[in-house]
N, CA, C and O atoms as CSV, one atom per row, in Angstrom:
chain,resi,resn,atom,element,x,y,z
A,1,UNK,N,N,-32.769,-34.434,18.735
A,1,UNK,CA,C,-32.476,-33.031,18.569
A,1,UNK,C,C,-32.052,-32.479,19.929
A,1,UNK,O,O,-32.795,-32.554,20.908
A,2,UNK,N,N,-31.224,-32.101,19.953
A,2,UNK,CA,C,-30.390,-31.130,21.215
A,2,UNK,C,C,-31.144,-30.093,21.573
A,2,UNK,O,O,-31.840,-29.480,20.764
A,3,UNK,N,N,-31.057,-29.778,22.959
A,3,UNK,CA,C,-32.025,-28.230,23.176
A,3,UNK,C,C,-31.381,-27.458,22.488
A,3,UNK,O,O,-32.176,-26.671,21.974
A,4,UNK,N,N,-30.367,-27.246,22.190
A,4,UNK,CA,C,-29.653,-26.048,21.859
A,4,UNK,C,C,-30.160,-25.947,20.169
A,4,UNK,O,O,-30.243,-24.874,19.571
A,5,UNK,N,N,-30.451,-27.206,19.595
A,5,UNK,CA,C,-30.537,-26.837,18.147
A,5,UNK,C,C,-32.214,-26.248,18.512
A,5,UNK,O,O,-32.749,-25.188,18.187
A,6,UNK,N,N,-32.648,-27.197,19.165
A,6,UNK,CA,C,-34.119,-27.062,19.206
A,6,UNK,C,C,-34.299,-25.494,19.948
A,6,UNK,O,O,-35.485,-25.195,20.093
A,7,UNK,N,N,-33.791,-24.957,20.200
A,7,UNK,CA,C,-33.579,-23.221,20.560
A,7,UNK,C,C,-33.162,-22.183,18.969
A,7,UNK,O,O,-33.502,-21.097,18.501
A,8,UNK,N,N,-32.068,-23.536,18.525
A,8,UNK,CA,C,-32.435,-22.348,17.228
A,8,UNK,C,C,-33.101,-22.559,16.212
A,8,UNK,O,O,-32.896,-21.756,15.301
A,9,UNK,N,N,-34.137,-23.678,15.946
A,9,UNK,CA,C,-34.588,-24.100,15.550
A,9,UNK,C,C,-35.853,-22.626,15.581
A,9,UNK,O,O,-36.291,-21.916,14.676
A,10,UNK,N,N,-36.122,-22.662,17.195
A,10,UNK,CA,C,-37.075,-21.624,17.465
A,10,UNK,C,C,-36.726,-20.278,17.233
A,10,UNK,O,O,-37.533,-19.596,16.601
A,11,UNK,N,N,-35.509,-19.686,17.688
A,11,UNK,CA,C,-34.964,-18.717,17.272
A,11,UNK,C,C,-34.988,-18.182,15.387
A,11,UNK,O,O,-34.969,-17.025,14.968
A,12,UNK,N,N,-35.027,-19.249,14.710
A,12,UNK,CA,C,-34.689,-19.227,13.064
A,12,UNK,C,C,-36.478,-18.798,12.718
A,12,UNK,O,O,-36.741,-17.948,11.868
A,13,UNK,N,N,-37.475,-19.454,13.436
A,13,UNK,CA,C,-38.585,-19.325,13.066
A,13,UNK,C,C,-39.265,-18.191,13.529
A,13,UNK,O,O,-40.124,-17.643,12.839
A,14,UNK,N,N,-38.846,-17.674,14.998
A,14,UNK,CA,C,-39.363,-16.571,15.036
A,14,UNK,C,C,-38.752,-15.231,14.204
A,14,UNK,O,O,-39.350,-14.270,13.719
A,15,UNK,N,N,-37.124,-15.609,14.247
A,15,UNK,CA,C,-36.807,-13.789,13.464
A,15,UNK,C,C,-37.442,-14.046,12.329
A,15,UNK,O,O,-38.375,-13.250,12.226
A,16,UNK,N,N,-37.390,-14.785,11.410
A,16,UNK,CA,C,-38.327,-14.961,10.126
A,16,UNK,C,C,-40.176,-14.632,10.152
A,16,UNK,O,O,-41.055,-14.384,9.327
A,17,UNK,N,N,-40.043,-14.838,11.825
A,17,UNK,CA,C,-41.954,-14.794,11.346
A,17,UNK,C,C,-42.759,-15.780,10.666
A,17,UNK,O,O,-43.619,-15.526,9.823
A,18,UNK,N,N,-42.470,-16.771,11.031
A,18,UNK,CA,C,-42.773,-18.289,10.214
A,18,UNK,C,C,-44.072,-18.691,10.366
A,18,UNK,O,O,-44.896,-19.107,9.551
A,19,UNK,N,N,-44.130,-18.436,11.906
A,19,UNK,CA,C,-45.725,-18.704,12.408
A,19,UNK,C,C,-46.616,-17.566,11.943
A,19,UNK,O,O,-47.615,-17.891,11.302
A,20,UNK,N,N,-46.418,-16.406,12.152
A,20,UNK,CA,C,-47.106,-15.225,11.530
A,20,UNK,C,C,-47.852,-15.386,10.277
A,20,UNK,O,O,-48.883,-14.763,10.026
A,21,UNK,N,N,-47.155,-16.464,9.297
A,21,UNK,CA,C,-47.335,-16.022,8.057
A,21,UNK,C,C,-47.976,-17.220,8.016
A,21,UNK,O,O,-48.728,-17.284,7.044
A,22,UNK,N,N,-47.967,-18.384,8.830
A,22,UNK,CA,C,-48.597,-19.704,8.832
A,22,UNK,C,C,-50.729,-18.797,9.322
A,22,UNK,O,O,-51.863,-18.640,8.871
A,23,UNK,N,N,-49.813,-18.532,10.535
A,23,UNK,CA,C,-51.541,-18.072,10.894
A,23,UNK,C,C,-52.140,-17.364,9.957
A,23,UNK,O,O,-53.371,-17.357,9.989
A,24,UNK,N,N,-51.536,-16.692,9.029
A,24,UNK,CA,C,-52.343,-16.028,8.219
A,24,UNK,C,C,-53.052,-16.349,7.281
A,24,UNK,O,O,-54.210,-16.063,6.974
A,25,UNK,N,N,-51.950,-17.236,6.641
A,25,UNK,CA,C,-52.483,-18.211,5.814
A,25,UNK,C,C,-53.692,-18.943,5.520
A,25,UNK,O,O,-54.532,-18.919,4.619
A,26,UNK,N,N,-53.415,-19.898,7.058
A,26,UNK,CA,C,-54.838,-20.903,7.398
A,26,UNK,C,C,-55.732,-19.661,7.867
A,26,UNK,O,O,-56.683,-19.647,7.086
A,27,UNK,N,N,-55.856,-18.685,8.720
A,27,UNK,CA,C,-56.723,-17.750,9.010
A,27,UNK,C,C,-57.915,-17.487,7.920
A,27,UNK,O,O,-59.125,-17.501,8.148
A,28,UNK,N,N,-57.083,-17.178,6.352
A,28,UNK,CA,C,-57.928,-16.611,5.309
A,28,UNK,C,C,-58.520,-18.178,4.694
A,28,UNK,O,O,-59.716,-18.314,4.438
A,29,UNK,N,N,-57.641,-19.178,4.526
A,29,UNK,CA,C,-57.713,-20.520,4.293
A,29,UNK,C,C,-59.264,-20.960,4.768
A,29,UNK,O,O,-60.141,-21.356,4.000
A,30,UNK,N,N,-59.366,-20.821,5.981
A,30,UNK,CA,C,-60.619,-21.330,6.817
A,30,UNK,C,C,-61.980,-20.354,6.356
A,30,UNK,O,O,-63.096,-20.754,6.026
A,31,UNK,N,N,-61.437,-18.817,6.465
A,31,UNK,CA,C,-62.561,-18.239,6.005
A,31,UNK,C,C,-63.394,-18.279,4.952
A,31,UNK,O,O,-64.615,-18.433,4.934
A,32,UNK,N,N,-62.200,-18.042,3.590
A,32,UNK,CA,C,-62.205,-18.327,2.104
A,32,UNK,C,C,-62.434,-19.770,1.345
A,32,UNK,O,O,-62.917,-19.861,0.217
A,33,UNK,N,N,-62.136,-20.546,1.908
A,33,UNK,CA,C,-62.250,-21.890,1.654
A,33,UNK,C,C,-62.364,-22.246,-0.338
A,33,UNK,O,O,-63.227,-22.839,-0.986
A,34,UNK,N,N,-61.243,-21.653,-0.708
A,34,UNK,CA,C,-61.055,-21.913,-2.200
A,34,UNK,C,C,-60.997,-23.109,-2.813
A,34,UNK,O,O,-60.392,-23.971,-2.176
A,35,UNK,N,N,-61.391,-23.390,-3.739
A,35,UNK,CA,C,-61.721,-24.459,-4.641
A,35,UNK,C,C,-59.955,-24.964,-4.337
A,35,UNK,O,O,-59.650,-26.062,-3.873
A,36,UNK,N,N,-59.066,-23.995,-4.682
A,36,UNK,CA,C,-57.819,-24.730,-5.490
A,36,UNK,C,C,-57.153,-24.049,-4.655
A,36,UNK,O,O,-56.883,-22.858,-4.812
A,37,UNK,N,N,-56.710,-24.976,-3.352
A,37,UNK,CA,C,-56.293,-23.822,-1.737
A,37,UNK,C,C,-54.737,-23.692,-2.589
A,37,UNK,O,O,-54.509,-22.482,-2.618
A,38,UNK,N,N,-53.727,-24.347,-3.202
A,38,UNK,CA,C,-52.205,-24.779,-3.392
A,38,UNK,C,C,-52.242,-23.326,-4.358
A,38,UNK,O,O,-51.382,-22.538,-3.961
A,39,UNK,N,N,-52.885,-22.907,-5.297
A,39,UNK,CA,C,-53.202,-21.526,-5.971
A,39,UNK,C,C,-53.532,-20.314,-5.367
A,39,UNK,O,O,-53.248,-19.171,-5.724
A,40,UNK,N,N,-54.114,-20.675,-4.486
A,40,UNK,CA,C,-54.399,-19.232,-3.419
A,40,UNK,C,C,-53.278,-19.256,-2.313
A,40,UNK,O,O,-53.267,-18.251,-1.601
A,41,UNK,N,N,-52.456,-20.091,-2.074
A,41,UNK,CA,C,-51.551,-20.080,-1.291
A,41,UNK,C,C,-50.451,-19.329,-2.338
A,41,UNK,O,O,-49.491,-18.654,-1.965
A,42,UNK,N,N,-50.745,-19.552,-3.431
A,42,UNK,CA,C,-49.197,-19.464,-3.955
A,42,UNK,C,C,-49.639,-17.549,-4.283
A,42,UNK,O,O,-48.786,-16.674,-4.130
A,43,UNK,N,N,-51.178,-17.225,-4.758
A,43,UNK,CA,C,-51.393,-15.618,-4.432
A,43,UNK,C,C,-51.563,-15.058,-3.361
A,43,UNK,O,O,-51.849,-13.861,-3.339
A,44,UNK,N,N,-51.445,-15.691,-2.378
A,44,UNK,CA,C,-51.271,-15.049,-1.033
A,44,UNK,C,C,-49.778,-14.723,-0.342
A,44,UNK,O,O,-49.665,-13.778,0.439
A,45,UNK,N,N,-48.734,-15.510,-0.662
A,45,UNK,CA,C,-47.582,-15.875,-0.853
A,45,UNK,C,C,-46.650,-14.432,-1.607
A,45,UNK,O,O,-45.634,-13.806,-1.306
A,46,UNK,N,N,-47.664,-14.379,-2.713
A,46,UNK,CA,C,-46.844,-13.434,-3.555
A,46,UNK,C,C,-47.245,-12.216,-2.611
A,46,UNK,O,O,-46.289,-11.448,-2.497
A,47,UNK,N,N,-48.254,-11.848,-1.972
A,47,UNK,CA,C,-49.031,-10.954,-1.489
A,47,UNK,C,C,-48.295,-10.744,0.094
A,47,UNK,O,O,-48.560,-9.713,0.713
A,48,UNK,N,N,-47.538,-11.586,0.586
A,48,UNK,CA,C,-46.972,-11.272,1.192
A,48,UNK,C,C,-45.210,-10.603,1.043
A,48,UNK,O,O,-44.433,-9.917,1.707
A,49,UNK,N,N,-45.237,-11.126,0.090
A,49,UNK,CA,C,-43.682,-10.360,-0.359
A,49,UNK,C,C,-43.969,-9.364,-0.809
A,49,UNK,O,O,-42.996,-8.622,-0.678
A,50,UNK,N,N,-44.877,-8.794,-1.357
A,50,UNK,CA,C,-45.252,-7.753,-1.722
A,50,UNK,C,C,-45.139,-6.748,-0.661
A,50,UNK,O,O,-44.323,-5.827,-0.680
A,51,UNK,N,N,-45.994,-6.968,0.263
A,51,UNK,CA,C,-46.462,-6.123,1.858
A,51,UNK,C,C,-44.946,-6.349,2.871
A,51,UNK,O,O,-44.596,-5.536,3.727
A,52,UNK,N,N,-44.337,-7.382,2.597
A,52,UNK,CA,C,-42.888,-7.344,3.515
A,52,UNK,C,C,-43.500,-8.159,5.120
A,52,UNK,O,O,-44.159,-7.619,6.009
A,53,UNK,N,N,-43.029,-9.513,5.059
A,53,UNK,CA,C,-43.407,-10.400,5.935
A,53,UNK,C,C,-43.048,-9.945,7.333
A,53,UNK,O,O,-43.595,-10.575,8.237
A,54,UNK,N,N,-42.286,-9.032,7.650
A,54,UNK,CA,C,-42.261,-8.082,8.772
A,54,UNK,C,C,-44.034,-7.782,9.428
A,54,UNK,O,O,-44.411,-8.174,10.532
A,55,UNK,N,N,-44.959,-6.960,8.358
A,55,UNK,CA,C,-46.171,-6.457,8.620
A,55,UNK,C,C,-47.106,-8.073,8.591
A,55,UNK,O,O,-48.256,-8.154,8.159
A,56,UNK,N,N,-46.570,-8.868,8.965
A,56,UNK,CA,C,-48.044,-9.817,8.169
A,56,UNK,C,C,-48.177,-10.360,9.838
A,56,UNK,O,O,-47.261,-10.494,10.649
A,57,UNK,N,N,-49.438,-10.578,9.998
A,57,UNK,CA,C,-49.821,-11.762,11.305
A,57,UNK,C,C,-51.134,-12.473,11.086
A,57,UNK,O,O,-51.548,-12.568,9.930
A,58,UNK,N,N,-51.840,-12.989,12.102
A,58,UNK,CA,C,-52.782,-13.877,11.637
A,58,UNK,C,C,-53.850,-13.053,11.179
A,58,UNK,O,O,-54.429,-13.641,10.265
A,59,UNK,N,N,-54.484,-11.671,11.483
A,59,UNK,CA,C,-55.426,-10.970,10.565
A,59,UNK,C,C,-55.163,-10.680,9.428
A,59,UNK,O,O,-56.241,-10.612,8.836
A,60,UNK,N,N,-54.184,-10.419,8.618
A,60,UNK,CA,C,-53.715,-9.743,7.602
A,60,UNK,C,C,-54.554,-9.944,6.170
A,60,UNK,O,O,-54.321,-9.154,5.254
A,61,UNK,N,N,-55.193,-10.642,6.053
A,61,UNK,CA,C,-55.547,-11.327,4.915
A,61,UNK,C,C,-57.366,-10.909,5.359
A,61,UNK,O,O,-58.114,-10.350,4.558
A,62,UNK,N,N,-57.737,-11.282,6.612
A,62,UNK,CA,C,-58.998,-11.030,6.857
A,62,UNK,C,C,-59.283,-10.278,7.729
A,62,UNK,O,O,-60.234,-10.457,8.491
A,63,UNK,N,N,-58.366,-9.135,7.769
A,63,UNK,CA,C,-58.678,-7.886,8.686
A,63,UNK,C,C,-59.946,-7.343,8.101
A,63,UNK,O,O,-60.775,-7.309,9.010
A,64,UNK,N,N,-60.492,-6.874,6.902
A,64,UNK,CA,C,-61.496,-6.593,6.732
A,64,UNK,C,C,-62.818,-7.356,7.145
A,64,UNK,O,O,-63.968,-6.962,7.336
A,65,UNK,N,N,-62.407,-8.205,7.190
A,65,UNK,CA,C,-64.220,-8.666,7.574
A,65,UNK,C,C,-64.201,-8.584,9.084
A,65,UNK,O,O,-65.263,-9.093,9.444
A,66,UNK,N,N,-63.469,-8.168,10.215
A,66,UNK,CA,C,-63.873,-8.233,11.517
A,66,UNK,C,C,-65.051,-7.158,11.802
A,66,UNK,O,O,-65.128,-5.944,11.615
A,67,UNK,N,N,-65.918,-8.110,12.326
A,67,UNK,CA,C,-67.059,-7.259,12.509
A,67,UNK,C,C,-67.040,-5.988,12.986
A,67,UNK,O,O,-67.981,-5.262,12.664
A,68,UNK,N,N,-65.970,-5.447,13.851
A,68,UNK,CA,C,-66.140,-4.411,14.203
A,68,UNK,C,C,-65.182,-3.196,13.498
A,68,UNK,O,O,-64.713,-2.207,14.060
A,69,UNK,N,N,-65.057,-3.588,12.139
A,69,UNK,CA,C,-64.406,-2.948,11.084
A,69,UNK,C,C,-65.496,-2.762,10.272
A,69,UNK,O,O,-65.136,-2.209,9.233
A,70,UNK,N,N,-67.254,-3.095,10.310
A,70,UNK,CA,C,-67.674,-3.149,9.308
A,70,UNK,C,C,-68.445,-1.808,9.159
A,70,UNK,O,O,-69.124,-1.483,10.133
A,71,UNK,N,N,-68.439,-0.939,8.022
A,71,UNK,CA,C,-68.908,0.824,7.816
A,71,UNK,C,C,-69.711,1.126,8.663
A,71,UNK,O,O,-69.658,2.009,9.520
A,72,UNK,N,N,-70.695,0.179,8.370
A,72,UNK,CA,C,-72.233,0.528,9.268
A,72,UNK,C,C,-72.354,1.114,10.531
A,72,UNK,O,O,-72.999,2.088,10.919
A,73,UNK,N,N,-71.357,0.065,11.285
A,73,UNK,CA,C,-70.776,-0.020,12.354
A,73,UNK,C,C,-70.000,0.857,13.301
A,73,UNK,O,O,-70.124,1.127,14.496
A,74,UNK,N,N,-68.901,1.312,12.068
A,74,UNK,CA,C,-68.438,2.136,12.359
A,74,UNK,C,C,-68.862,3.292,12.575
A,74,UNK,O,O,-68.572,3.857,13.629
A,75,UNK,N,N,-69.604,3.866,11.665
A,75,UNK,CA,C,-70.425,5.074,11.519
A,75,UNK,C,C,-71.424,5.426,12.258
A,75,UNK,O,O,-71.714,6.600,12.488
A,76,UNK,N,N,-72.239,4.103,12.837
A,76,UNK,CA,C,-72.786,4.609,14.383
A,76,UNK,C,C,-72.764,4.048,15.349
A,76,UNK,O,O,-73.569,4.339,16.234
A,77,UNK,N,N,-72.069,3.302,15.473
A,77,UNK,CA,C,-71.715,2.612,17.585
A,77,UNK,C,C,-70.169,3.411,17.687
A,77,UNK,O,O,-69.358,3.331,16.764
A,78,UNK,N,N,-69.954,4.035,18.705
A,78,UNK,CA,C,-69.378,4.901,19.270
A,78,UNK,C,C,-69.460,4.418,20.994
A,78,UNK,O,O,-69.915,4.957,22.003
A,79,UNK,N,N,-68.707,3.017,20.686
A,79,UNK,CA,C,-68.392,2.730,22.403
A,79,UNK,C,C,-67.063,2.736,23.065
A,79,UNK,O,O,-66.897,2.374,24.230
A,80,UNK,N,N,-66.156,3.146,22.305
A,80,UNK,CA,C,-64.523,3.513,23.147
A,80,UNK,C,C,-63.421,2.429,22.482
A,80,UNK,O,O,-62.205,2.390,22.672
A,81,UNK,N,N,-64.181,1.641,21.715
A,81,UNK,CA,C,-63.054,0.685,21.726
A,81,UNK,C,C,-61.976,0.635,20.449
A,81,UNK,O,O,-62.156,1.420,19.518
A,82,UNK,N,N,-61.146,-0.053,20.427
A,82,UNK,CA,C,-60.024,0.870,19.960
A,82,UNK,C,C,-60.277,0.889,18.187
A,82,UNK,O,O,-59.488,1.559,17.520
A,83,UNK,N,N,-61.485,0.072,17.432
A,83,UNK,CA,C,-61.823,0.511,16.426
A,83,UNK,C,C,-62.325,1.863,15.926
A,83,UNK,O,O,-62.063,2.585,14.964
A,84,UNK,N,N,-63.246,1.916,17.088
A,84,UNK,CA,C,-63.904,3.181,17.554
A,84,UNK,C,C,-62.738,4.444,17.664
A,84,UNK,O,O,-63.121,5.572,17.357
A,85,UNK,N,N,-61.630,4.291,18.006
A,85,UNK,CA,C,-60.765,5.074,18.440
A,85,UNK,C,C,-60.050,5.389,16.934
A,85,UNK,O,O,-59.660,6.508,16.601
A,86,UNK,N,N,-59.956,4.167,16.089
A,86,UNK,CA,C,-59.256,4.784,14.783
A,86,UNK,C,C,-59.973,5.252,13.947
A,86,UNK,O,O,-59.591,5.878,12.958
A,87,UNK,N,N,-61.469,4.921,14.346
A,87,UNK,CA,C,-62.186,5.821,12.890
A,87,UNK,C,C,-62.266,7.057,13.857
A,87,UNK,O,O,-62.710,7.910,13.088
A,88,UNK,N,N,-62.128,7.595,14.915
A,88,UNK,CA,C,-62.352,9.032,15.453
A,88,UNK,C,C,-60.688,9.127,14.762
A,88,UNK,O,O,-60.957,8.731,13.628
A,89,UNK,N,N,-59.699,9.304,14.748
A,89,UNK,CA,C,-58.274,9.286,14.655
A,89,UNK,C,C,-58.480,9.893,12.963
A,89,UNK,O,O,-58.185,10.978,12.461
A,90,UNK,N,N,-59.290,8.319,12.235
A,90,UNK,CA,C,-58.902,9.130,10.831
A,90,UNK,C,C,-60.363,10.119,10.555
A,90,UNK,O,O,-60.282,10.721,9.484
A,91,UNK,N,N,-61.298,10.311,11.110
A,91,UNK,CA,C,-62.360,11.577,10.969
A,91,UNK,C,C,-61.090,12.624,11.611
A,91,UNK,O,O,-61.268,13.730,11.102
A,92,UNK,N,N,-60.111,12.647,12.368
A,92,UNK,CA,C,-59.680,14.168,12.778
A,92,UNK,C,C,-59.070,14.323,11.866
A,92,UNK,O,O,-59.296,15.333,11.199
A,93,UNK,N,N,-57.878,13.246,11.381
A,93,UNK,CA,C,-57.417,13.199,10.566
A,93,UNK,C,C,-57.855,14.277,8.710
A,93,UNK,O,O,-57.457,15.261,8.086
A,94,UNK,N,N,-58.802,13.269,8.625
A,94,UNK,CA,C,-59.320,13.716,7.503
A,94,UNK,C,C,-59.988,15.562,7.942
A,94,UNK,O,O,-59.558,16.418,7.169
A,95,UNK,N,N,-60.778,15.992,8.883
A,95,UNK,CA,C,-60.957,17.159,9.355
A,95,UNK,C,C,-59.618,18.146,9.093
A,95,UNK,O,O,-59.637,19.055,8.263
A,96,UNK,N,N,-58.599,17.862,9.828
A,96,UNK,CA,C,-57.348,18.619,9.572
A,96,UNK,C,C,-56.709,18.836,8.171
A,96,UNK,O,O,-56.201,19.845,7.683
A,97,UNK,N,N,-56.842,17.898,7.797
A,97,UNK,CA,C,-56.671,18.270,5.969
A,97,UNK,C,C,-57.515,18.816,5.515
A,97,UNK,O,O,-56.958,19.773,4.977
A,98,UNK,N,N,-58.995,18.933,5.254
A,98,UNK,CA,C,-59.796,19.721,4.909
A,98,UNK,C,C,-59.343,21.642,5.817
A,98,UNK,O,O,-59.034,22.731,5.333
A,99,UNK,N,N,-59.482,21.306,6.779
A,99,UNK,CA,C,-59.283,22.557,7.460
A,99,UNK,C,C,-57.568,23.168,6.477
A,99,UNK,O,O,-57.678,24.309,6.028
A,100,UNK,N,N,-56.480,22.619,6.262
A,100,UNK,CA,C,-55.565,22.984,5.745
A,100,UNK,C,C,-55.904,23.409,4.347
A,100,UNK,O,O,-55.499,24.483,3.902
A,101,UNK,N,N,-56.650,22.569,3.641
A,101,UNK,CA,C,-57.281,22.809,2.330
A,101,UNK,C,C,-57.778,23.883,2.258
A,101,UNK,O,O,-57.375,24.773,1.508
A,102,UNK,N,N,-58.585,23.956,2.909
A,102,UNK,CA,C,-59.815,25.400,2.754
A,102,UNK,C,C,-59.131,26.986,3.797
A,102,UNK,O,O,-59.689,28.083,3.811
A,103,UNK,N,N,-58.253,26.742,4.310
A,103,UNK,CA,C,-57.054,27.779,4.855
A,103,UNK,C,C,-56.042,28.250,3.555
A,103,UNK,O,O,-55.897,29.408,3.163
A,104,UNK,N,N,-55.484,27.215,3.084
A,104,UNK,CA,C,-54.858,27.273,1.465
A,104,UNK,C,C,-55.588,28.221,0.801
A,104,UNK,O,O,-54.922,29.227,0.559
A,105,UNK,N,N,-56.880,28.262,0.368
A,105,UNK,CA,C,-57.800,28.999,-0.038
A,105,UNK,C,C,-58.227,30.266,0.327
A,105,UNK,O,O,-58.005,31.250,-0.379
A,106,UNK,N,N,-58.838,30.315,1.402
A,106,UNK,CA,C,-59.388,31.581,1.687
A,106,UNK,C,C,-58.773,32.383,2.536
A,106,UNK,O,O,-59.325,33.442,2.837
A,107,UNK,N,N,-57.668,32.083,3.022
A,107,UNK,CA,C,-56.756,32.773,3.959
A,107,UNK,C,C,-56.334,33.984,3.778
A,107,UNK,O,O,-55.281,34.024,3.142
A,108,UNK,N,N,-56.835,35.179,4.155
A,108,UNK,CA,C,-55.792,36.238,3.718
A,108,UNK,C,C,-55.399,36.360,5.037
A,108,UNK,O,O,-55.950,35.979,6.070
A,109,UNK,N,N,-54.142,37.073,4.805
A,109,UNK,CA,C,-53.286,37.657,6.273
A,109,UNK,C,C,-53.531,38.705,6.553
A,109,UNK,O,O,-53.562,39.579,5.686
A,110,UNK,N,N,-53.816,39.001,8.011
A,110,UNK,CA,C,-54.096,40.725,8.127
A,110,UNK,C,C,-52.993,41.408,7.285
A,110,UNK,O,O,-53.214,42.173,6.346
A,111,UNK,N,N,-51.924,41.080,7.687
A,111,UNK,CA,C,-50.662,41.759,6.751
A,111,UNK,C,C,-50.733,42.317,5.857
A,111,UNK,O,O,-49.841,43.163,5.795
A,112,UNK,N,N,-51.691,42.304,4.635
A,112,UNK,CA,C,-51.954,41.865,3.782
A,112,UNK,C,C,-52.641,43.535,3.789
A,112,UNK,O,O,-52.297,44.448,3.038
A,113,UNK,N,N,-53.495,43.578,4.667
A,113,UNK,CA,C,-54.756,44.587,4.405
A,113,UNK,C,C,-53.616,46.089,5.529
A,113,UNK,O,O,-53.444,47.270,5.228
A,114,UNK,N,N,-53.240,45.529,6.418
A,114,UNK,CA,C,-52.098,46.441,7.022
A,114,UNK,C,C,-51.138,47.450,5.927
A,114,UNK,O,O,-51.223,48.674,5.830
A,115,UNK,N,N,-50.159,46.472,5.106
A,115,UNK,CA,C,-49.934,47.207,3.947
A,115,UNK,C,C,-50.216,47.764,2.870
A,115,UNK,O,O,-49.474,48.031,1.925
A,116,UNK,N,N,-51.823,48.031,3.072
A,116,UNK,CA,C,-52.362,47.985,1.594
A,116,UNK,C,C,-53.001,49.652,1.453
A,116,UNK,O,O,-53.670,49.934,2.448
A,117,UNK,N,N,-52.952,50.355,0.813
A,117,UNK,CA,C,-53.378,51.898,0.823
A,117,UNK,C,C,-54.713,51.917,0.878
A,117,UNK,O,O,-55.493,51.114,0.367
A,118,UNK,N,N,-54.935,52.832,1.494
A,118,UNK,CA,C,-56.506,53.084,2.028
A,118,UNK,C,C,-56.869,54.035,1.341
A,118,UNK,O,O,-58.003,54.495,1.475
């Protein structure tokens, strides 16, 4: 094999994301350890065309179980790190919609009482 093929060899596998979808694979593979792996490959498979092999890397499949994703966890260790940082992100998150919600509601405008006969 020529460097040059063996460049696009590499080139063909990365714009595709070849390895991405390999690590992911064996990632859940190792965790899950299914009776009938050639069946869970082939629903994991579909599960990636689904999601668009663009988004997939080696967590994708077992992002949920990283320990420091787990509720408990989340809900009370508060040490900076960047899990920590997205459940503060979606608590503001979720805060600001409530606050829009309940503004929707009870909001009157002074305007409101300005034009109104006394």
């Amino acid at each position: 094999m020529s460097a040059s093929t063996r460049e696009q060899a590499k080139q063909y596998l990365a714009t595709h994301k070849i390895p991405q979808m390999f690590e992911s694979l064996l990632s859940c593979l190792m965790i899950e350890r299914p009776d009938d792996p050639v069946v869970y490959i082939e629903k994991k498979m579909s599960e990636i065309k689904q999601i668009g092999l663009d988004k997939v890397n080696w967590e994708t499949f077992v992002f949920h179980l990283h320990p420091y994703r787990y509720p408990v966890r989340l809900a009370n260790i508060h040490d900076g790190s960047k899990y920590d940082k997205e459940r503060e992100q979606e608590e503001e998150t979720l805060a600001e919609m409530q606050r829009e919600k309940s503004m929707g509601e009870d909001y009157k405008s002074d305007l409101f009482k300005l034009t109104e006969a006394q």
